[in-house]
CSV table of C-alpha atoms and ligand atoms in Angstrom, one decimal:
chain,number,residue,atom,x,y,z
A,1,MET,CA,7.3,8.0,16.0
A,2,LYS,CA,10.4,7.3,14.2
A,3,TYR,CA,11.2,9.5,11.1
A,4,VAL,CA,13.1,8.6,8.0
A,5,GLU,CA,15.3,11.3,6.4
A,6,VAL,CA,16.3,10.2,2.9
A,7,GLY,CA,16.8,12.1,-0.4
A,8,GLY,CA,16.0,15.4,1.0
A,9,VAL,CA,12.7,14.5,2.7
A,10,LYS,CA,11.8,13.6,6.2
A,11,VAL,CA,8.7,11.3,6.7
A,12,SER,CA,7.3,9.1,9.3
A,13,ALA,CA,8.6,5.5,9.2
A,14,VAL,CA,4.9,4.4,9.6
A,15,GLY,CA,2.7,6.0,7.1
A,16,LEU,CA,-0.9,5.5,6.2
A,17,GLY,CA,-2.2,3.6,3.1
A,18,THR,CA,-5.6,4.7,1.9
A,19,TRP,CA,-6.7,2.2,-0.7
A,20,GLN,CA,-9.4,1.3,1.7
A,21,PHE,CA,-10.9,4.8,1.6
A,22,GLY,CA,-14.1,4.6,-0.5
A,23,SER,CA,-13.1,1.2,-2.1
A,24,THR,CA,-16.0,-1.2,-2.2
A,25,GLU,CA,-13.7,-4.2,-2.7
A,26,TRP,CA,-12.4,-4.0,1.0
A,27,GLY,CA,-16.1,-4.4,2.1
A,28,TYR,CA,-15.9,-1.8,4.9
A,29,GLY,CA,-19.3,-0.2,4.1
A,30,ARG,CA,-20.5,3.3,3.6
A,31,ASP,CA,-20.0,4.5,7.2
A,32,TYR,CA,-16.3,3.7,6.9
A,33,ALA,CA,-15.9,6.0,3.9
A,34,ASP,CA,-18.1,8.7,5.3
A,35,LYS,CA,-16.9,8.8,8.8
A,36,GLU,CA,-14.3,6.3,9.9
A,37,ALA,CA,-11.8,7.4,7.2
A,38,ALA,CA,-11.7,10.9,8.5
A,39,ALA,CA,-11.3,9.7,12.1
A,40,ILE,CA,-8.4,7.4,10.8
A,41,VAL,CA,-6.6,10.5,9.3
A,42,ASP,CA,-7.3,12.6,12.5
A,43,ARG,CA,-5.7,9.8,14.6
A,44,ALA,CA,-2.8,9.4,12.2
A,45,LEU,CA,-2.0,13.1,12.5
A,46,GLU,CA,-2.3,13.0,16.3
A,47,VAL,CA,0.2,10.1,16.6
A,48,GLY,CA,2.9,11.7,14.4
A,49,ILE,CA,2.2,10.1,11.0
A,50,THR,CA,3.2,12.4,8.3
A,51,PHE,CA,3.3,10.1,5.2
A,52,PHE,CA,-0.1,9.5,3.5
A,53,ASP,CA,-0.4,7.3,0.3
A,54,THR,CA,-3.3,7.2,-2.1
A,55,ALA,CA,-3.8,6.7,-5.9
A,56,GLU,CA,-6.1,8.0,-8.6
A,57,ILE,CA,-7.5,4.5,-9.2
A,58,TYR,CA,-8.5,4.0,-5.5
A,59,ALA,CA,-12.3,4.1,-5.6
A,60,PHE,CA,-11.8,6.0,-8.9
A,61,GLY,CA,-10.6,9.2,-7.2
A,62,ARG,CA,-12.7,9.0,-4.1
A,63,SER,CA,-9.8,8.0,-1.9
A,64,GLU,CA,-7.9,11.1,-3.0
A,65,ARG,CA,-11.0,13.3,-2.3
A,66,ILE,CA,-11.5,11.8,1.2
A,67,LEU,CA,-7.8,12.1,2.1
A,68,GLY,CA,-7.6,15.6,0.8
A,69,ALA,CA,-10.7,16.7,2.8
A,70,ALA,CA,-9.4,15.1,5.9
A,71,LEU,CA,-6.0,16.7,5.6
A,72,ALA,CA,-7.4,20.2,5.0
A,73,GLY,CA,-5.7,22.6,7.3
A,74,HIS,CA,-2.7,20.3,7.8
A,75,ARG,CA,-1.0,20.7,4.5
A,76,ASN,CA,2.4,22.0,5.9
A,77,GLU,CA,2.6,19.0,8.4
A,78,VAL,CA,2.2,16.2,5.9
A,79,PHE,CA,3.8,14.5,2.9
A,80,ILE,CA,1.2,13.4,0.3
A,81,ALA,CA,1.9,10.7,-2.2
A,82,THR,CA,-0.4,9.7,-5.0
A,83,LYS,CA,0.0,7.5,-8.1
A,84,LEU,CA,-0.6,7.7,-11.8
A,85,LEU,CA,-2.4,4.8,-13.3
A,86,PRO,CA,-0.2,4.2,-16.4
A,87,VAL,CA,-2.9,3.9,-19.0
A,88,MET,CA,-1.5,5.9,-22.0
A,89,PRO,CA,1.2,7.6,-19.8
A,90,ILE,CA,2.3,10.0,-22.4
A,91,GLY,CA,3.1,13.7,-22.0
A,92,PRO,CA,-0.2,15.6,-22.0
A,93,VAL,CA,-2.2,12.7,-20.4
A,94,VAL,CA,0.3,12.6,-17.4
A,95,ILE,CA,0.2,16.3,-17.0
A,96,HIS,CA,-3.6,16.4,-17.1
A,97,ARG,CA,-3.9,13.5,-14.7
A,98,ALA,CA,-1.4,15.0,-12.2
A,99,HIS,CA,-3.4,18.2,-12.1
A,100,ALA,CA,-6.6,16.2,-11.6
A,101,SER,CA,-5.1,14.4,-8.7
A,102,ALA,CA,-3.8,17.6,-7.0
A,103,ARG,CA,-7.4,19.0,-7.5
A,104,ARG,CA,-9.0,16.1,-5.9
A,105,LEU,CA,-6.5,16.3,-3.0
A,106,GLY,CA,-7.0,20.0,-2.7
A,107,VAL,CA,-3.3,20.8,-2.9
A,108,GLU,CA,-1.1,22.9,-5.3
A,109,ALA,CA,1.7,20.4,-5.2
A,110,LEU,CA,1.9,16.6,-5.0
A,111,ASP,CA,4.9,15.8,-2.7
A,112,LEU,CA,5.4,12.4,-4.4
A,113,TYR,CA,4.0,11.4,-7.8
A,114,GLN,CA,4.4,7.7,-8.5
A,115,ILE,CA,3.8,5.6,-11.5
A,116,HIS,CA,1.6,2.9,-10.2
A,117,GLN,CA,3.0,0.1,-12.2
A,118,PRO,CA,5.2,-0.5,-15.3
A,119,ASN,CA,3.6,0.0,-18.6
A,120,PRO,CA,5.2,-2.7,-20.9
A,121,VAL,CA,4.3,-1.0,-24.1
A,122,VAL,CA,4.8,2.8,-23.6
A,123,PRO,CA,8.6,3.6,-23.1
A,124,LEU,CA,9.8,5.6,-20.1
A,125,SER,CA,11.1,8.2,-22.7
A,126,ALA,CA,7.4,9.0,-23.5
A,127,THR,CA,6.4,9.4,-19.7
A,128,MET,CA,9.3,10.8,-17.8
A,129,PRO,CA,9.7,14.1,-19.7
A,130,ALA,CA,6.1,14.9,-18.4
A,131,PHE,CA,7.3,14.2,-14.8
A,132,ALA,CA,10.3,16.7,-15.4
A,133,ARG,CA,7.8,19.3,-16.6
A,134,LEU,CA,5.5,18.8,-13.6
A,135,MET,CA,8.5,19.2,-11.3
A,136,ASP,CA,9.7,22.3,-13.1
A,137,GLU,CA,6.3,24.0,-12.9
A,138,GLY,CA,6.0,23.0,-9.2
A,139,THR,CA,3.0,20.6,-9.4
A,140,VAL,CA,5.2,17.6,-8.3
A,141,ARG,CA,8.0,17.8,-5.7
A,142,HIS,CA,9.4,14.2,-6.1
A,143,ALA,CA,9.0,11.5,-8.7
A,144,GLY,CA,8.4,7.9,-7.6
A,145,VAL,CA,7.7,4.5,-9.2
A,146,SER,CA,5.8,1.5,-7.9
A,147,ASN,CA,6.1,-2.3,-8.7
A,148,TYR,CA,9.3,-1.5,-10.6
A,149,SER,CA,12.3,-3.9,-10.9
A,150,LEU,CA,15.7,-2.2,-10.0
A,151,ALA,CA,16.7,-2.1,-13.7
A,152,ARG,CA,13.4,-0.3,-14.5
A,153,TRP,CA,13.8,2.0,-11.6
A,154,LYS,CA,17.3,3.0,-12.8
A,155,ALA,CA,15.9,3.4,-16.3
A,156,ALA,CA,13.3,5.8,-15.0
A,157,GLU,CA,15.9,7.9,-13.4
A,158,GLU,CA,17.8,8.1,-16.6
A,159,ALA,CA,14.7,9.0,-18.5
A,160,LEU,CA,14.0,11.7,-16.0
A,161,GLY,CA,17.5,13.0,-15.6
A,162,ARG,CA,17.2,13.3,-11.9
A,163,PRO,CA,16.6,11.0,-8.9
A,164,VAL,CA,13.4,8.9,-8.6
A,165,LEU,CA,13.0,9.1,-4.8
A,166,SER,CA,11.2,5.9,-4.1
A,167,ASN,CA,9.9,2.6,-5.3
A,168,GLN,CA,6.7,1.4,-3.7
A,169,VAL,CA,6.6,-2.5,-3.7
A,170,ARG,CA,4.9,-5.3,-1.8
A,171,PHE,CA,7.3,-6.0,1.1
A,172,ASN,CA,6.3,-8.0,4.1
A,173,LEU,CA,7.2,-11.3,5.9
A,174,VAL,CA,5.6,-13.4,3.2
A,175,ASP,CA,7.2,-11.5,0.3
A,176,ARG,CA,10.7,-10.5,1.0
A,177,ARG,CA,11.9,-10.1,-2.6
A,178,PRO,CA,12.8,-6.4,-2.1
A,179,GLU,CA,15.5,-7.5,0.3
A,180,ARG,CA,17.5,-8.9,-2.5
A,181,GLU,CA,18.2,-6.0,-4.8
A,182,LEU,CA,15.9,-3.0,-4.2
A,183,LEU,CA,16.6,-2.3,-0.7
A,184,PRO,CA,20.5,-2.5,-0.9
A,185,TRP,CA,20.5,-0.2,-3.8
A,186,ALA,CA,18.1,2.3,-2.1
A,187,GLN,CA,20.3,2.2,1.0
A,188,ALA,CA,23.5,2.9,-1.0
A,189,ASN,CA,21.8,5.6,-3.1
A,190,ASP,CA,19.8,7.7,-0.7
A,191,ARG,CA,16.4,6.4,-2.0
A,192,ILE,CA,13.4,5.0,-0.3
A,193,VAL,CA,11.5,1.6,-0.5
A,194,ILE,CA,7.9,2.1,0.4
A,195,ALA,CA,6.6,-1.2,1.7
A,196,TYR,CA,3.0,-1.7,0.6
A,197,SER,CA,0.7,-4.5,2.2
A,198,PRO,CA,3.3,-4.6,5.1
A,199,LEU,CA,0.7,-6.8,7.0
A,200,ALA,CA,0.1,-8.9,3.9
A,201,GLN,CA,-3.4,-7.4,3.9
A,202,GLY,CA,-4.0,-8.7,7.5
A,203,LEU,CA,-2.8,-12.2,6.9
A,204,LEU,CA,0.0,-11.5,9.5
A,205,SER,CA,-2.4,-10.1,12.1
A,206,GLY,CA,-3.5,-13.5,13.4
A,207,ARG,CA,-7.1,-12.4,13.1
A,208,TYR,CA,-7.9,-14.8,10.2
A,209,GLY,CA,-7.9,-18.6,10.0
A,210,PRO,CA,-9.6,-21.3,8.0
A,211,ASP,CA,-12.7,-21.0,10.3
A,212,ARG,CA,-12.4,-17.2,10.5
A,213,PRO,CA,-12.1,-16.0,6.9
A,214,PRO,CA,-11.8,-12.2,6.1
A,215,THR,CA,-14.5,-10.3,4.4
A,216,GLY,CA,-14.2,-8.2,1.2
A,217,LEU,CA,-13.3,-9.3,-2.3
A,218,VAL,CA,-9.7,-8.1,-2.0
A,219,ARG,CA,-9.0,-10.9,0.5
A,220,THR,CA,-11.7,-13.5,-0.1
A,221,GLY,CA,-10.7,-13.5,-3.7
A,222,SER,CA,-7.0,-13.6,-3.1
A,223,PRO,CA,-4.9,-16.8,-3.3
A,224,ALA,CA,-3.1,-15.6,-0.1
A,225,PHE,CA,-6.3,-16.1,1.9
A,226,VAL,CA,-7.5,-19.5,0.6
A,227,PRO,CA,-8.3,-21.8,3.6
A,228,GLU,CA,-5.2,-23.9,3.2
A,229,ASN,CA,-2.9,-20.8,3.3
A,230,LEU,CA,-4.7,-19.5,6.3
A,231,ARG,CA,-3.7,-22.9,7.9
A,232,ARG,CA,-0.2,-22.9,6.6
A,233,VAL,CA,0.6,-19.4,7.8
A,234,ALA,CA,-0.2,-20.2,11.5
A,235,PRO,CA,3.4,-21.1,12.5
A,236,LEU,CA,4.6,-17.8,11.1
A,237,VAL,CA,1.8,-15.9,13.1
A,238,ASP,CA,2.8,-18.0,16.2
A,239,ALA,CA,6.5,-16.7,15.7
A,240,LEU,CA,5.2,-13.2,15.5
A,241,SER,CA,3.1,-13.7,18.6
A,242,LEU,CA,6.1,-15.0,20.5
A,243,VAL,CA,8.2,-12.0,19.7
A,244,ALA,CA,5.2,-9.8,20.3
A,245,LYS,CA,4.8,-11.2,23.8
A,246,ALA,CA,8.3,-10.1,24.8
A,247,HIS,CA,7.5,-6.5,23.7
A,248,ASP,CA,3.9,-6.3,25.1
A,249,ALA,CA,2.9,-5.9,21.5
A,250,THR,CA,0.7,-7.6,18.8
A,251,PRO,CA,1.8,-9.7,15.8
A,252,SER,CA,0.8,-6.9,13.4
A,253,GLN,CA,3.1,-4.5,15.3
A,254,VAL,CA,6.0,-6.9,15.2
A,255,ALA,CA,5.4,-7.4,11.4
A,256,LEU,CA,5.7,-3.6,11.0
A,257,ALA,CA,8.7,-3.3,13.3
A,258,TRP,CA,10.5,-6.1,11.4
A,259,LEU,CA,10.3,-3.9,8.2
A,260,ILE,CA,11.2,-0.5,9.7
A,261,HIS,CA,14.1,-1.7,11.6
A,262,ARG,CA,15.9,-1.4,8.3
A,263,PRO,CA,17.2,2.0,7.1
A,264,ASN,CA,15.5,3.7,4.1
A,265,VAL,CA,12.1,1.7,4.6
A,266,VAL,CA,8.8,3.3,5.1
A,267,VAL,CA,5.7,1.2,5.7
A,268,ILE,CA,2.2,2.3,4.7
A,269,PRO,CA,-0.3,0.0,6.4
A,270,GLY,CA,-4.0,0.5,5.7
A,271,ALA,CA,-6.4,0.5,8.6
A,272,SER,CA,-10.0,-0.4,9.2
A,273,SER,CA,-10.2,1.7,12.5
A,274,ALA,CA,-8.5,4.6,14.3
A,275,ALA,CA,-7.4,2.0,17.0
A,276,GLN,CA,-5.3,0.2,14.4
A,277,VAL,CA,-3.6,3.5,13.4
A,278,ASP,CA,-2.7,3.8,17.1
A,279,ALA,CA,-1.2,0.4,17.2
A,280,ASN,CA,0.6,0.8,13.8
A,281,ALA,CA,2.2,4.0,14.9
A,282,ALA,CA,3.4,2.5,18.1
A,283,ALA,CA,5.2,-0.2,16.2
A,284,ALA,CA,7.8,2.4,15.4
A,285,ASP,CA,8.9,2.3,19.1
A,286,ILE,CA,9.6,-1.5,19.1
A,287,GLU,CA,13.3,-2.3,19.0
A,288,LEU,CA,13.8,-5.8,17.8
A,289,THR,CA,16.9,-7.8,18.8
A,290,GLU,CA,19.0,-9.4,15.9
A,291,ASP,CA,17.9,-12.8,17.3
A,292,GLU,CA,14.3,-11.8,17.0
A,293,VAL,CA,14.8,-10.5,13.5
A,294,ALA,CA,16.6,-13.8,12.6
A,295,SER,CA,13.8,-16.0,14.2
A,296,LEU,CA,11.2,-14.1,12.2
A,297,ALA,CA,13.1,-14.6,9.0
A,298,ALA,CA,13.4,-18.3,9.7
A,299,ALA,CA,9.7,-18.7,10.3
A,300,ALA,CA,9.0,-16.7,7.1
A,301,ASP,CA,11.4,-19.0,5.2
A,302,ALA,CA,9.5,-22.0,6.5
A,303,TYR,CA,6.1,-20.7,5.3
A,304,GLU,CA,5.3,-22.2,1.9
A,305,PRO,CA,1.9,-21.1,0.4
A,306,VAL,CA,0.1,-23.5,-1.9
A,307,PRO,CA,1.0,-23.2,-5.5
A,308,LEU,CA,-1.2,-20.7,-7.3
A,309,LYS,CA,-2.6,-23.5,-9.5
A,310,ALA,CA,-4.0,-25.2,-6.4
A,311,ALA,CA,-5.4,-22.0,-5.0
A,312,LEU,CA,-7.1,-20.9,-8.3
A,313,PRO,CA,-10.3,-23.0,-8.2
A,314,HIS,CA,-11.3,-21.5,-4.8
A,315,VAL,CA,-10.4,-18.0,-5.9
A,316,MET,CA,-12.3,-18.4,-9.2
A,317,ARG,CA,-15.4,-19.7,-7.4
A,318,VAL,CA,-15.4,-16.7,-4.9
A,319,ARG,CA,-14.8,-14.2,-7.7
A,320,THR,CA,-17.5,-15.6,-9.9
A,321,ARG,CA,-20.0,-15.7,-7.0
A,322,SER,CA,-19.2,-12.1,-6.3
A,323,LEU,CA,-19.6,-11.0,-9.9
A,324,ALA,CA,-22.9,-12.8,-10.1
A,325,ASP,CA,-24.1,-11.2,-6.9
A,326,ARG,CA,-23.1,-7.8,-8.3
A,327,LEU,CA,-24.8,-8.4,-11.6
A,328,THR,CA,-28.1,-9.7,-10.0
A,329,GLY,CA,-27.9,-6.9,-7.5
A,330,ARG,CA,-27.6,-4.4,-10.3
A,331,ARG,CA,-30.5,-6.0,-12.3
A,332,ARG,CA,-32.6,-5.9,-9.1
A,333,HIS,CA,-31.7,-2.2,-8.7
A,334,GLN,CA,-32.5,-1.4,-12.3
A,335,SER,CA,-35.9,-3.1,-12.2
A,336,SER,CA,-36.8,-1.4,-9.0
A,337,THR,CA,-35.9,2.1,-10.3
A,338,ALA,CA,-37.6,1.5,-13.7
A,339,PRO,CA,-40.7,3.5,-14.2
B,1,NAP,N1,1.4,0.3,-5.2
B,1,NAP,C1,0.6,-0.7,-5.2
B,1,NAP,O1,0.5,-1.5,-6.2
B,1,NAP,C2,-0.1,-1.0,-4.0
B,1,NAP,C3,-0.8,-2.2,-3.9
B,1,NAP,C4,-1.5,-2.5,-2.6
B,1,NAP,C5,-1.5,-1.5,-1.6
B,1,NAP,N2,-0.8,-0.3,-1.8
B,1,NAP,C6,-0.9,0.7,-0.7
B,1,NAP,O2,-0.5,0.1,0.5
B,1,NAP,C7,-1.4,0.3,1.5
B,1,NAP,C8,-1.4,-0.8,2.5
B,1,NAP,O3,-1.5,-2.1,1.8
B,1,NAP,P1,-2.8,-3.0,2.0
B,1,NAP,O4,-3.9,-2.2,2.4
B,1,NAP,O5,-2.9,-3.8,0.7
B,1,NAP,O6,-2.4,-4.1,3.1
B,1,NAP,P2,-1.9,-4.0,4.6
B,1,NAP,O7,-1.5,-2.6,5.0
B,1,NAP,O8,-0.9,-5.0,4.8
B,1,NAP,O9,-3.3,-4.4,5.4
B,1,NAP,C9,-4.2,-3.6,5.8
B,1,NAP,C10,-5.3,-4.2,6.5
B,1,NAP,O10,-4.7,-4.9,7.7
B,1,NAP,C11,-5.6,-4.8,8.8
B,1,NAP,N3,-4.9,-4.1,9.8
B,1,NAP,C12,-4.2,-2.9,9.8
B,1,NAP,N4,-3.7,-2.6,11.0
B,1,NAP,C13,-3.9,-3.5,11.8
B,1,NAP,C14,-3.5,-3.8,13.2
B,1,NAP,N5,-2.9,-3.0,13.9
B,1,NAP,N6,-4.0,-5.0,13.7
B,1,NAP,C15,-4.6,-5.9,13.0
B,1,NAP,N7,-5.0,-5.7,11.7
B,1,NAP,C16,-4.6,-4.6,11.1
B,1,NAP,C17,-6.9,-4.0,8.4
B,1,NAP,O11,-7.8,-5.0,7.9
B,1,NAP,P3,-9.0,-5.7,8.8
B,1,NAP,O12,-9.0,-4.9,10.1
B,1,NAP,O13,-10.2,-5.7,8.1
B,1,NAP,O14,-8.4,-7.1,9.0
B,1,NAP,C18,-6.3,-3.3,7.2
B,1,NAP,O15,-7.2,-2.9,6.2
B,1,NAP,C19,-2.8,0.5,0.8
B,1,NAP,O16,-3.7,1.2,1.5
B,1,NAP,C20,-2.3,1.3,-0.5
B,1,NAP,O17,-2.2,2.7,-0.1
B,1,NAP,C21,-0.2,-0.1,-2.9
C-alpha cells in the first residue's frame, strides 16, 4: 500500500467508501449489510487500508453503525471520516450531529468531519464556529468539506480560522474537473483531494454494457448508465484494458492508479465484495508511465456522454417504475400486516 502524508496526517492512498453499507439504493441486499460489509472492512484492514469514509446520511446512520462495529478493536490503526448533511448547519445542530455520528461509529473523536455539500442559504460563518468548538473539545480532529468549489473551500478556511484539510469531490476519468483548480491548490497548500466515485460507480470497470446493465437505483436511475452512454464509454474502457494488460491488472485498477499517481490524492472506492477490496488496494502498486497517463487522458477526452436532456426520459422512466414498485410493495406489506 502507498500512503499519503499531507497536512499532518498519514493515510492510505486507497481508502474504502461505505455508502454501500446498508443502503438499499445500491441493491446489494440484506446479506451484504449483515455479513459482506464486515468482511470487506476486515479485508481492507488486512491489505493496509487505513482510510474509511462514511456519512450520517448513508442508510440514515446505518453505514456509520456497520463501519463502527467492523472497526471495533482497530481504532488506533485507522483514520475515520464522516460527513454532516448540511440541513440547518448552525452551531447547536452541528455539535449535536457530530456527537451522534461519533456515537454511531463508537469513537470518541472523528478523524475527519466533512460538510457533505454546500448549503446555499446558511452562511459558513454560522457553521464553521461549531467546527472550531468541536475541534477544541476534541470531538473532531480535522475539518473537511465536500463538493466545494475552490472559492468556497477557501471561504470555509477563513470562517474556521484554520486549515480545512480536504475537499471530497467526484474525480475520475469521466469527470476530471478537479484537475483544473482544486488539485493544484491542494498540492501547493498541503491539503488533500479525496476522489469519490473513482470508478465512476463501476462504469469504468468494463463490467457493464447496453446488454449488461447494472442493478440498483443508484446506477439504473443515473444518466451515466443509460444504454447509449454504456455504448459510448466502451472505447475508454478499451483504453483502460490495454494499459491494464501491460500491468497484468484490470481496468478498475488502472482507473484508480491513474488518480493516485498524483500527489495529494486519496481515492475511496466502494466495494461489493472483499475480492474487490483486494484488487483496489493492489492498484496502489501500479506505476503508470507518462505515456500511459497521456493515453488515458486522450481516451477520456474523446468520451462524450449524451446530453442530460437526451438521457432524462430513460432515467425518469426507471425512477418512476422504481417508485411505483416501492409504493405498491409498501401497500402490499401494509395490507398483509393489517389485522
Ligand atoms: N461526498 C459525496 O458527495 C459522495 C458522493 C458519492 C460517493 N461518495 C463516497 O465515495 C465512495 C465511492 O464512490 P461510489 O461508491 O459512488 O463509486 P465507485 O467507488 O466509483 O464505485 C463503487 C462500485 O464499483 C464497483 N467496484 C468496486 N471495486 C471494483 C473492482 N475492483 N472491480 C470492478 N468493480 C468494482 C462496485 O460495484 P459492482 O461490483 O456492483 O459493479 C462498487 O460498489 C462512496 O462509498 C462514498 O463513501 C461521496
